[in-house]
Amino acid sequence: MVRTKIVIIGLMALSYSSHAQTPKGDKKNSPNVILIYADDLGYGDLSCQGATKVQTPNIDKLATQGRRFTDAHTASAVCTPSRYALLTGEYPIRVDSWGPLRTLEKLLIDTSTLTIGKVFQKKGYATACLGKWHLGFGTDKNDWQVPLEPGPNEVGFDYYWGIPFVNSGSPFVYVENKTVVGHDLNDPLVYLGRNYKGDLEPSPTPTFPKEASKKSPNLFSGARKAHEFYDDEKTGTYLTEKATDWISKNKENPFFLYFATTNIHHPFTPAPRFKGTSQAGLYGDYIHELDWMVGEIVKSLEENDLSENTMIIFTSDNGAMLNLGGRIAIEKGHKINGDLLGFKFGVWEGGHRVPFIVKWPGKVPENTVSNQLISTVDMLATFTALTHQEDSLSLDSKNSINVLPVFMGTKESVREELLLAPWRPKNLSLRQGKWMYIPAKGSGGFTGSKPEHHAWGGPAGVAFVGGKNSDIENGKLKEDIPTAQLYDLEADPNQTNNVYTEYPDVVTKMDARLGELKENLTKK
């Protein structure tokens, strides 16, 4: 496929500047790291994970050249808390984060905390975050006025360019470091709010067919140039071009790139050349664009002679969501979360078990599959070990475990338990070995079930995809089911049978441990 070059016109203020005072890393002994964090990509959304209605040759190639994990999880089934856990190595319950960050909320990460970006900075790496942020700006209410600080630059990233919030919600602008791309001092962003009743028209945003799924109304006016530059169908190309250019500019020194795509979060808006290329509607076409993006990054490494000394990690922030685009894909025969129970926002496996692939030539064994339990919250400790900083960086306050030996196949996972968060706090759950304990009924996620509902999930969603669970009948929870859930994931990975009443000793032990964790992690 011909590479498309789009010139991005924007402010370059502060680009790479904060890294200038950091000692340069040892290129020879310091591998580059690229962490590709897809958005809402489900367990069944890749052909190397069993998909037949979409084709992901570039991502599949990473799997054949590296190691694919079948029991990898996010710490939360929701975007913002999942990203918090990834960047900080801390369970999101510690900052009371459960749902997507709201429009006017401040930066969720304390600027004094250790993050994966800071781990690399301390070793002399250049660091960049490109793509979706959705972790807030500022120290108080975020009024979206320039400069947007603190933000990515203050928590470990020398350079940031991307979607500051989420592609389905305003403001529909791009941000570079601390400024809005196309910012005009005389025409700033103005927050109108959800209940605005005046005559002022919101700034224009693209409209898409219904099957692209919901995009919320623009809650901002002003910033006309910034709004006009924003284009959903070009975002994937913009981000890819920024990534490949940044790689080329930093090839002489070790670097860490956190590439957080908007693909495949709704609305499903692939570039026109990808439309109609899959057998799963716009949902599948958006996956095809994501695969192209991965391929372009790999190609850039090859062109810059960086492939052999670069670790690539590919994963997702949570499982797939059963919105209209997802339902259309399912009706076409695509299994967005494979055969797993549940969806994004819920604590059943489909909400947080995600694709996870690691490639590192000569270090990670090629074409291997691991069933070891790992989590994206483990990246902080893993990167600390990768950069040989275990003795200088204290991780005592973190929930992250070093899984680098698991990546390399030299050791089995040392993760004995994992806290898993849904949207609803009452369903905060615990994984221990083969056991998954959920202290309440249902998934703790969305439960919409009517054609007009955007956020389907729960029992109705299970029925829609033809799933089976002993607590569910005709798309509803049965009346006489247990008050909580226990699943043996070794014997029953798809959670078809709730064995809560059969193993009271396991339930008692896990409930006590869950209570202990909740108490310890929420202490101020």
Coordinates of C-alpha atoms in Angstrom, one line a residue:
M1 CA 0.0 0.0 0.0
V2 CA 1.3 3.5 -0.9
R3 CA 2.2 5.5 2.1
T4 CA 0.2 8.7 2.4
K5 CA 2.1 11.7 3.7
I6 CA 0.0 14.4 5.4
V7 CA 1.7 17.6 6.6
I8 CA 0.5 18.5 10.0
I9 CA 0.3 22.3 10.5
G10 CA 0.6 23.1 14.2
L11 CA 2.6 24.8 16.9
M12 CA 5.9 23.1 17.7
A13 CA 6.4 25.0 21.0
L14 CA 8.2 22.9 23.6
S15 CA 8.8 20.0 21.3
Y16 CA 11.5 17.8 22.7
S17 CA 12.7 20.6 24.9
S18 CA 12.3 19.0 28.4
H19 CA 14.5 16.1 27.3
A20 CA 17.4 18.4 26.4
Q21 CA 18.5 18.6 30.0
T22 CA 18.5 14.8 30.5
P23 CA 21.7 12.9 30.1
K24 CA 21.8 10.9 26.9
G25 CA 21.2 7.2 27.2
D26 CA 23.6 4.4 26.2
K27 CA 22.2 3.5 22.7
K28 CA 24.2 0.3 22.5
N29 CA 22.9 -1.2 25.7
S30 CA 19.5 0.4 25.9
P31 CA 16.8 -1.0 23.7
N32 CA 14.2 1.3 22.2
V33 CA 10.7 0.6 23.4
I34 CA 7.4 1.2 21.5
L35 CA 4.2 0.5 23.5
I36 CA 1.2 0.5 21.1
Y37 CA -2.0 0.9 23.2
A38 CA -5.1 0.3 21.1
D39 CA -8.5 1.6 22.2
D40 CA -11.4 -0.8 22.8
L41 CA -9.7 -3.6 20.8
G42 CA -11.3 -6.8 21.9
Y43 CA -9.8 -10.3 22.5
G44 CA -11.2 -11.6 19.2
D45 CA -10.4 -8.6 17.0
L46 CA -7.2 -9.9 15.5
S47 CA -6.8 -12.7 13.0
C48 CA -3.9 -14.1 15.1
Q49 CA -6.6 -14.4 17.9
G50 CA -9.0 -16.3 15.6
A51 CA -10.8 -13.6 13.7
T52 CA -11.9 -14.5 10.2
K53 CA -13.9 -11.4 9.1
V54 CA -10.9 -9.1 9.6
Q55 CA -7.3 -9.5 8.5
T56 CA -4.4 -8.1 10.6
P57 CA -1.3 -9.2 8.8
N58 CA 1.1 -6.7 10.4
I59 CA 0.0 -7.4 13.9
D60 CA 0.0 -11.1 13.2
K61 CA 3.6 -10.8 12.0
L62 CA 4.5 -9.3 15.4
A63 CA 3.1 -12.4 17.0
T64 CA 5.0 -14.8 14.7
Q65 CA 8.2 -12.8 15.4
G66 CA 7.5 -12.6 19.1
R67 CA 5.4 -13.9 22.0
R68 CA 1.6 -13.7 22.3
F69 CA 0.0 -13.8 25.7
T70 CA -3.5 -15.4 26.1
D71 CA -4.1 -14.5 29.8
A72 CA -3.2 -10.8 29.7
H73 CA -5.4 -8.2 31.4
T74 CA -5.9 -4.6 32.0
A75 CA -6.4 -3.4 35.6
S76 CA -9.8 -1.9 34.6
A77 CA -12.4 -2.6 32.0
V78 CA -12.7 1.2 31.4
C79 CA -10.4 3.5 29.4
T80 CA -9.3 6.2 31.9
P81 CA -8.6 3.9 34.9
S82 CA -6.9 1.4 32.6
R83 CA -4.5 4.1 31.3
Y84 CA -3.8 5.4 34.9
A85 CA -2.8 1.8 35.9
L86 CA -0.6 1.4 32.8
L87 CA 1.3 4.7 33.3
T88 CA 1.7 4.6 37.1
G89 CA 1.8 0.9 38.0
E90 CA -0.9 1.5 40.5
Y91 CA -4.5 0.1 40.7
P92 CA -6.9 2.9 39.8
I93 CA -8.9 2.3 43.0
R94 CA -6.2 4.2 44.7
V95 CA -7.4 7.4 43.1
D96 CA -11.1 6.4 43.1
S97 CA -11.1 6.2 39.3
W98 CA -13.9 3.9 37.9
G99 CA -15.3 5.5 34.7
P100 CA -14.2 7.6 31.8
L101 CA -12.7 11.0 32.9
R102 CA -15.2 13.8 32.5
T103 CA -14.7 16.9 30.4
L104 CA -13.6 19.4 33.0
E105 CA -11.6 17.1 35.3
K106 CA -8.0 17.8 36.3
L107 CA -4.9 15.7 35.6
L108 CA -5.5 12.4 37.3
I109 CA -1.9 11.5 37.8
D110 CA 0.0 13.2 40.7
T111 CA 3.1 14.9 39.0
S112 CA 5.3 13.6 41.8
T113 CA 4.5 9.9 41.2
L114 CA 6.8 7.6 39.2
T115 CA 5.4 6.7 35.7
I116 CA 6.7 4.6 32.9
G117 CA 7.7 7.8 31.0
K118 CA 9.8 8.9 34.0
V119 CA 11.4 5.5 34.2
F120 CA 12.8 5.9 30.8
Q121 CA 13.6 9.6 31.2
K122 CA 15.8 8.8 34.3
K123 CA 17.8 6.5 32.0
G124 CA 18.4 9.2 29.4
Y125 CA 15.7 8.1 26.9
A126 CA 13.8 10.5 24.7
T127 CA 10.1 9.9 25.5
A128 CA 6.9 10.7 23.6
C129 CA 3.2 10.1 24.0
L130 CA 1.2 10.2 20.7
G131 CA -2.5 9.7 20.6
K132 CA -5.3 9.5 23.1
W133 CA -4.6 11.1 26.5
H134 CA -7.9 11.1 28.5
L135 CA -6.2 11.7 31.8
G136 CA -7.0 15.3 32.3
F137 CA -5.0 18.6 32.5
G138 CA -4.3 21.1 35.2
T139 CA -4.4 21.0 39.0
D140 CA -7.9 22.1 39.5
K141 CA -11.0 22.3 37.2
N142 CA -9.7 22.1 33.6
D143 CA -11.0 25.1 31.7
W144 CA -9.2 24.0 28.5
Q145 CA -7.4 27.3 28.3
V146 CA -3.8 27.4 27.0
P147 CA -1.3 26.5 28.5
L148 CA -2.8 23.0 29.3
E149 CA -0.6 22.1 32.3
P150 CA 0.2 20.0 34.0
G151 CA -0.4 17.2 31.5
P152 CA 1.7 14.6 29.6
N153 CA 4.9 16.7 29.7
E154 CA 4.8 16.8 33.5
V155 CA 4.4 13.0 34.0
G156 CA 7.2 11.6 31.9
F157 CA 6.8 12.6 28.2
D158 CA 9.1 15.1 26.5
Y159 CA 6.7 15.4 23.7
Y160 CA 2.9 15.0 23.3
W161 CA 0.7 15.2 20.2
G162 CA -2.8 13.8 20.0
I163 CA -6.4 13.6 21.1
P164 CA -6.6 15.3 24.5
F165 CA -9.9 13.7 25.5
V166 CA -11.6 10.9 23.5
N167 CA -12.6 10.8 19.9
S168 CA -16.3 10.5 20.7
G169 CA -16.4 13.5 23.0
S170 CA -15.4 17.2 22.8
P171 CA -13.3 19.2 22.6
F172 CA -12.7 18.0 19.0
V173 CA -9.2 19.5 18.7
Y174 CA -5.6 18.2 18.7
V175 CA -3.2 19.2 21.4
E176 CA 0.6 19.5 21.0
N177 CA 2.4 19.6 24.4
K178 CA 0.6 22.4 26.2
T179 CA -1.3 24.1 23.4
V180 CA -4.2 23.4 21.1
V181 CA -3.0 22.9 17.5
G182 CA -4.2 25.9 15.6
H183 CA -4.7 27.9 18.8
D184 CA -5.8 31.5 18.3
L185 CA -5.4 33.8 21.3
N186 CA -8.3 35.9 20.0
D187 CA -10.5 32.8 19.5
P188 CA -10.1 30.4 22.4
L189 CA -12.1 27.4 23.3
V190 CA -15.3 28.2 25.1
Y191 CA -17.1 25.6 27.2
L192 CA -20.8 25.7 26.6
G193 CA -21.9 22.7 28.7
R194 CA -24.5 20.1 28.2
N195 CA -27.4 22.4 29.1
Y196 CA -26.5 25.3 26.9
K197 CA -29.6 27.0 25.5
G198 CA -28.3 30.0 23.7
D199 CA -28.1 30.9 20.1
L200 CA -24.4 30.4 19.6
E201 CA -23.8 27.5 17.3
P202 CA -21.1 24.9 18.4
S203 CA -18.1 24.7 16.1
P204 CA -18.6 22.3 13.2
T205 CA -17.7 18.7 13.5
P206 CA -17.9 15.9 10.9
T207 CA -21.1 13.8 10.7
F208 CA -21.0 10.1 10.0
P209 CA -23.4 7.3 9.1
K210 CA -25.3 5.7 12.0
E211 CA -23.3 2.5 11.8
A212 CA -20.2 4.4 12.8
S213 CA -21.8 4.6 16.3
K214 CA -22.4 7.5 18.5
K215 CA -20.4 10.8 18.6
S216 CA -21.5 13.2 21.3
P217 CA -22.5 16.8 20.5
N218 CA -19.7 19.4 20.7
L219 CA -19.8 21.1 24.1
F220 CA -17.4 23.9 23.0
S221 CA -17.5 26.9 20.7
G222 CA -14.7 29.1 19.6
A223 CA -11.2 27.9 18.4
R224 CA -12.5 27.9 14.8
K225 CA -9.2 27.1 13.1
A226 CA -8.5 24.3 15.6
H227 CA -11.9 22.8 15.0
E228 CA -11.6 23.0 11.3
F229 CA -8.2 21.2 11.3
Y230 CA -9.6 18.3 13.4
D231 CA -10.7 15.4 11.2
D232 CA -11.7 12.0 12.5
E233 CA -10.9 10.3 9.2
K234 CA -7.4 11.7 9.1
T235 CA -6.5 11.1 12.8
G236 CA -5.0 7.6 12.3
T237 CA -2.8 9.0 9.5
Y238 CA -1.8 12.1 11.5
L239 CA -0.8 9.9 14.4
T240 CA 1.1 7.5 12.3
E241 CA 3.0 10.2 10.5
K242 CA 3.9 11.9 13.8
A243 CA 5.2 8.5 15.1
T244 CA 7.4 7.7 12.1
D245 CA 8.8 11.2 12.0
W246 CA 9.5 11.2 15.7
I247 CA 11.3 7.8 15.4
S248 CA 13.5 9.1 12.6
K249 CA 14.4 12.3 14.6
N250 CA 15.3 10.3 17.7
K251 CA 17.1 7.3 16.1
E252 CA 20.5 8.3 17.4
N253 CA 19.6 7.9 21.0
P254 CA 17.4 5.4 22.9
F255 CA 13.7 6.3 22.9
F256 CA 10.4 5.3 24.4
L257 CA 7.2 5.8 22.4
Y258 CA 3.8 5.4 24.0
F259 CA 1.5 5.2 20.9
A260 CA -2.1 5.4 22.1
T261 CA -4.3 5.0 19.1
T262 CA -7.9 6.2 18.8
N263 CA -8.6 3.0 16.8
I264 CA -10.9 1.3 17.4
H265 CA -13.0 3.5 19.8
H266 CA -16.3 4.7 18.4
P267 CA -17.1 6.5 16.1
F268 CA -15.6 4.1 13.7
T269 CA -14.0 6.5 11.2
P270 CA -11.2 4.9 9.2
A271 CA -9.6 6.8 6.3
P272 CA -11.7 6.4 3.1
R273 CA -9.1 4.0 1.6
F274 CA -9.9 1.4 4.4
K275 CA -13.7 1.6 4.1
G276 CA -15.2 -1.6 2.8
T277 CA -12.0 -3.6 3.2
S278 CA -13.2 -5.9 5.9
Q279 CA -16.2 -8.2 6.3
A280 CA -17.2 -6.6 9.6
G281 CA -18.5 -3.2 8.6
L282 CA -16.9 0.0 9.7
Y283 CA -15.8 -1.7 12.9
G284 CA -13.7 -4.1 11.0
D285 CA -12.4 -1.4 8.6
Y286 CA -11.2 0.6 11.6
I287 CA -9.2 -2.5 12.7
H288 CA -7.7 -2.7 9.2
E289 CA -6.5 0.9 9.6
L290 CA -5.0 0.1 13.0
D291 CA -3.1 -2.8 11.4
W292 CA -1.8 -0.5 8.7
M293 CA -0.6 2.0 11.5
V294 CA 1.3 -0.8 13.2
G295 CA 2.8 -1.8 9.8
E296 CA 4.0 1.8 9.2
I297 CA 5.7 2.0 12.6
V298 CA 7.5 -1.3 12.0
K299 CA 8.5 -0.1 8.5
S300 CA 9.9 3.0 10.0
L301 CA 12.1 1.0 12.4
E302 CA 13.4 -1.1 9.5
E303 CA 14.2 2.0 7.4
N304 CA 16.1 3.5 10.3
D305 CA 18.0 0.3 11.1
L306 CA 16.4 0.1 14.5
S307 CA 14.4 -3.2 14.3
E308 CA 17.0 -5.4 16.1
N309 CA 17.3 -3.1 19.1
T310 CA 13.6 -2.3 19.6
M311 CA 11.0 -3.9 21.9
I312 CA 7.5 -3.6 20.6
I313 CA 4.5 -4.2 22.8
F314 CA 1.1 -4.3 21.3
T315 CA -2.0 -4.4 23.5
S316 CA -5.4 -2.7 24.3
D317 CA -6.8 -0.6 27.0
N318 CA -9.8 -2.9 27.6
G319 CA -12.1 -5.3 25.8
A320 CA -14.5 -4.5 23.0
M321 CA -17.7 -2.5 23.5
L322 CA -21.1 -3.7 22.3
N323 CA -22.2 -0.4 20.7
L324 CA -24.0 -0.3 17.3
G325 CA -20.8 -0.8 15.3
G326 CA -19.9 -3.8 17.4
R327 CA -23.3 -5.3 17.1
I328 CA -23.2 -4.8 13.3
A329 CA -19.8 -6.6 13.2
I330 CA -21.3 -9.4 15.3
E331 CA -24.2 -9.8 13.0
K332 CA -21.7 -10.2 10.1
G333 CA -20.1 -13.1 12.0
H334 CA -17.2 -11.3 13.8
K335 CA -16.6 -12.2 17.4
I336 CA -15.4 -8.9 19.0
N337 CA -14.3 -10.6 22.3
G338 CA -13.9 -14.1 20.9
D339 CA -15.9 -16.5 23.0
L340 CA -15.2 -14.6 26.3
L341 CA -18.1 -13.6 28.5
G342 CA -18.9 -9.8 28.6
F343 CA -17.7 -6.5 27.2
K344 CA -16.0 -3.2 27.9
F345 CA -17.1 -1.7 31.3
G346 CA -17.9 -5.1 32.8
V347 CA -15.7 -7.3 34.9
W348 CA -16.4 -10.5 33.1
E349 CA -13.4 -11.7 31.0
G350 CA -14.4 -9.9 27.8
G351 CA -14.1 -6.6 29.6
H352 CA -10.4 -6.8 30.5
R353 CA -8.7 -9.8 28.9
V354 CA -7.0 -8.3 25.9
P355 CA -4.6 -9.1 23.1
F356 CA -1.0 -8.8 24.2
I357 CA 2.1 -9.3 21.9
V358 CA 5.7 -8.7 22.6
K359 CA 8.5 -8.6 20.0
W360 CA 12.2 -8.1 20.9
P361 CA 14.5 -9.8 18.4
G362 CA 17.0 -12.2 20.0
K363 CA 15.5 -11.8 23.5
V364 CA 11.8 -12.7 23.3
P365 CA 11.4 -16.2 21.7
E366 CA 9.8 -16.1 18.3
N367 CA 6.4 -17.6 17.4
T368 CA 5.6 -18.6 21.0
V369 CA 2.4 -18.4 23.0
S370 CA 2.2 -18.0 26.8
N371 CA -0.7 -18.6 29.1
Q372 CA 1.0 -16.9 32.0
L373 CA -1.1 -14.3 33.9
I374 CA 0.2 -10.7 33.3
S375 CA -1.4 -7.3 33.4
T376 CA -0.7 -3.9 31.8
V377 CA -0.2 -2.6 35.4
D378 CA 3.0 -4.6 35.3
M379 CA 4.7 -2.4 32.7
L380 CA 6.2 0.0 35.2
A381 CA 8.1 -2.7 37.1
T382 CA 9.0 -4.4 33.8
F383 CA 10.5 -1.3 32.3
T384 CA 12.3 -0.5 35.5
A385 CA 14.0 -3.9 35.2
L386 CA 14.6 -3.5 31.4
T387 CA 16.5 -0.3 32.1
H388 CA 18.4 -1.8 35.0
Q389 CA 17.1 0.6 37.6
E390 CA 15.7 -1.8 40.2
D391 CA 18.2 -0.6 42.8
S392 CA 17.7 3.1 42.2
L393 CA 13.9 3.3 41.8
S394 CA 11.7 2.2 44.7
L395 CA 8.5 0.4 43.7
D396 CA 7.4 -0.5 47.2
S397 CA 4.2 1.7 46.8
K398 CA 3.3 0.2 43.4
N399 CA 1.1 -2.7 42.4
S400 CA 3.4 -3.5 39.4
I401 CA 5.3 -6.8 39.0
N402 CA 8.3 -7.4 36.8
V403 CA 7.3 -9.7 34.0
L404 CA 10.4 -9.2 31.8
P405 CA 11.5 -12.9 32.5
V406 CA 8.0 -14.0 31.4
F407 CA 8.4 -12.0 28.1
M408 CA 11.7 -13.7 27.5
G409 CA 10.4 -17.2 28.4
T410 CA 13.0 -17.7 31.1
K411 CA 10.6 -17.8 34.0
E412 CA 6.9 -18.3 34.7
S413 CA 4.8 -15.5 36.0
V414 CA 5.2 -14.5 39.6
R415 CA 1.8 -12.7 39.6
E416 CA -0.3 -14.7 42.0
E417 CA -3.3 -12.4 42.1
L418 CA -4.8 -9.4 40.2
L419 CA -7.4 -6.9 41.1
L420 CA -9.8 -6.2 38.3
A421 CA -12.1 -3.2 38.2
P422 CA -15.3 -2.6 36.3
W423 CA -17.4 0.6 36.0
R424 CA -19.4 -0.2 39.1
P425 CA -17.3 -0.4 42.3
K426 CA -19.5 -3.1 43.9
N427 CA -18.2 -5.5 41.3
L428 CA -14.5 -4.9 42.0
S429 CA -13.1 -8.4 41.6
L430 CA -10.1 -10.6 42.4
R431 CA -8.2 -13.1 40.3
Q432 CA -6.1 -15.7 42.1
G433 CA -4.5 -18.5 40.0
K434 CA -7.4 -20.2 38.2
W435 CA -10.1 -18.6 40.3
M436 CA -12.0 -15.4 39.5
Y437 CA -14.2 -14.0 42.3
I438 CA -16.8 -11.4 41.7
P439 CA -18.5 -10.2 44.9
A440 CA -21.9 -9.3 43.3
K441 CA -24.3 -10.3 40.6
G442 CA -23.7 -9.4 37.0
S443 CA -20.7 -7.7 35.3
G444 CA -20.8 -4.3 36.9
G445 CA -20.9 -2.7 33.4
F446 CA -23.4 -1.4 31.0
T447 CA -26.8 -3.1 30.7
G448 CA -28.5 -1.4 27.7
S449 CA -30.6 -3.8 25.6
K450 CA -32.8 -1.9 23.2
P451 CA -32.1 -1.0 19.6
E452 CA -31.7 2.7 20.4
H453 CA -29.3 2.0 23.2
H454 CA -25.7 3.0 22.6
A455 CA -24.2 1.1 25.5
W456 CA -25.3 -2.5 25.4
G457 CA -23.8 -5.1 27.8
G458 CA -24.6 -7.4 30.7
P459 CA -27.0 -10.3 30.4
A460 CA -28.8 -8.9 27.3
G461 CA -25.4 -8.5 25.5
V462 CA -24.5 -12.1 26.4
A463 CA -27.7 -13.3 24.8
F464 CA -27.2 -11.1 21.7
V465 CA -23.8 -12.8 21.0
G466 CA -25.1 -16.3 21.8
G467 CA -23.1 -16.6 25.0
K468 CA -23.9 -18.9 27.8
N469 CA -23.8 -18.4 31.6
S470 CA -25.5 -20.3 34.4
D471 CA -26.9 -17.1 36.0
I472 CA -28.5 -15.9 32.8
E473 CA -31.7 -16.9 31.0
N474 CA -33.4 -15.2 28.1
G475 CA -31.1 -12.2 28.4
K476 CA -31.8 -11.6 32.1
L477 CA -30.3 -12.6 35.4
K478 CA -32.3 -15.4 37.0
E479 CA -34.1 -14.7 40.2
D480 CA -32.6 -17.5 42.3
I481 CA -28.9 -17.1 41.5
P482 CA -26.2 -16.7 44.1
T483 CA -25.4 -13.2 45.4
A484 CA -21.8 -13.4 44.0
Q485 CA -19.8 -15.3 41.4
L486 CA -16.8 -17.7 41.3
Y487 CA -15.4 -19.1 38.1
D488 CA -12.7 -21.7 37.5
L489 CA -11.0 -20.2 34.5
E490 CA -8.8 -23.2 33.9
A491 CA -11.7 -25.5 33.3
D492 CA -14.1 -22.8 32.1
P493 CA -12.3 -19.8 30.5
N494 CA -15.6 -18.5 29.0
Q495 CA -17.3 -18.4 32.4
T496 CA -20.3 -20.5 31.5
N497 CA -20.8 -21.9 35.0
N498 CA -20.9 -19.9 38.3
V499 CA -19.5 -22.3 40.9
Y500 CA -19.9 -20.0 43.8
T501 CA -22.0 -22.4 45.9
E502 CA -19.7 -25.4 45.2
Y503 CA -16.5 -23.9 46.8
P504 CA -17.4 -22.0 49.9
D505 CA -13.8 -22.2 51.3
V506 CA -12.4 -20.6 48.1
V507 CA -15.1 -17.9 48.3
T508 CA -14.4 -17.1 52.0
K509 CA -10.7 -16.9 51.4
M510 CA -11.0 -14.7 48.3
D511 CA -13.6 -12.4 49.8
A512 CA -11.4 -11.8 52.8
R513 CA -8.4 -11.0 50.6
L514 CA -10.5 -8.7 48.4
G515 CA -11.6 -6.8 51.5
E516 CA -8.0 -6.5 52.7
L517 CA -6.9 -5.1 49.4
K518 CA -9.7 -2.6 49.2
E519 CA -8.9 -1.4 52.7
N520 CA -5.2 -1.1 52.1
L521 CA -5.4 0.6 48.7
T522 CA -8.0 3.2 49.7
K523 CA -6.1 4.4 52.8
K524 CA -5.3 8.1 52.5

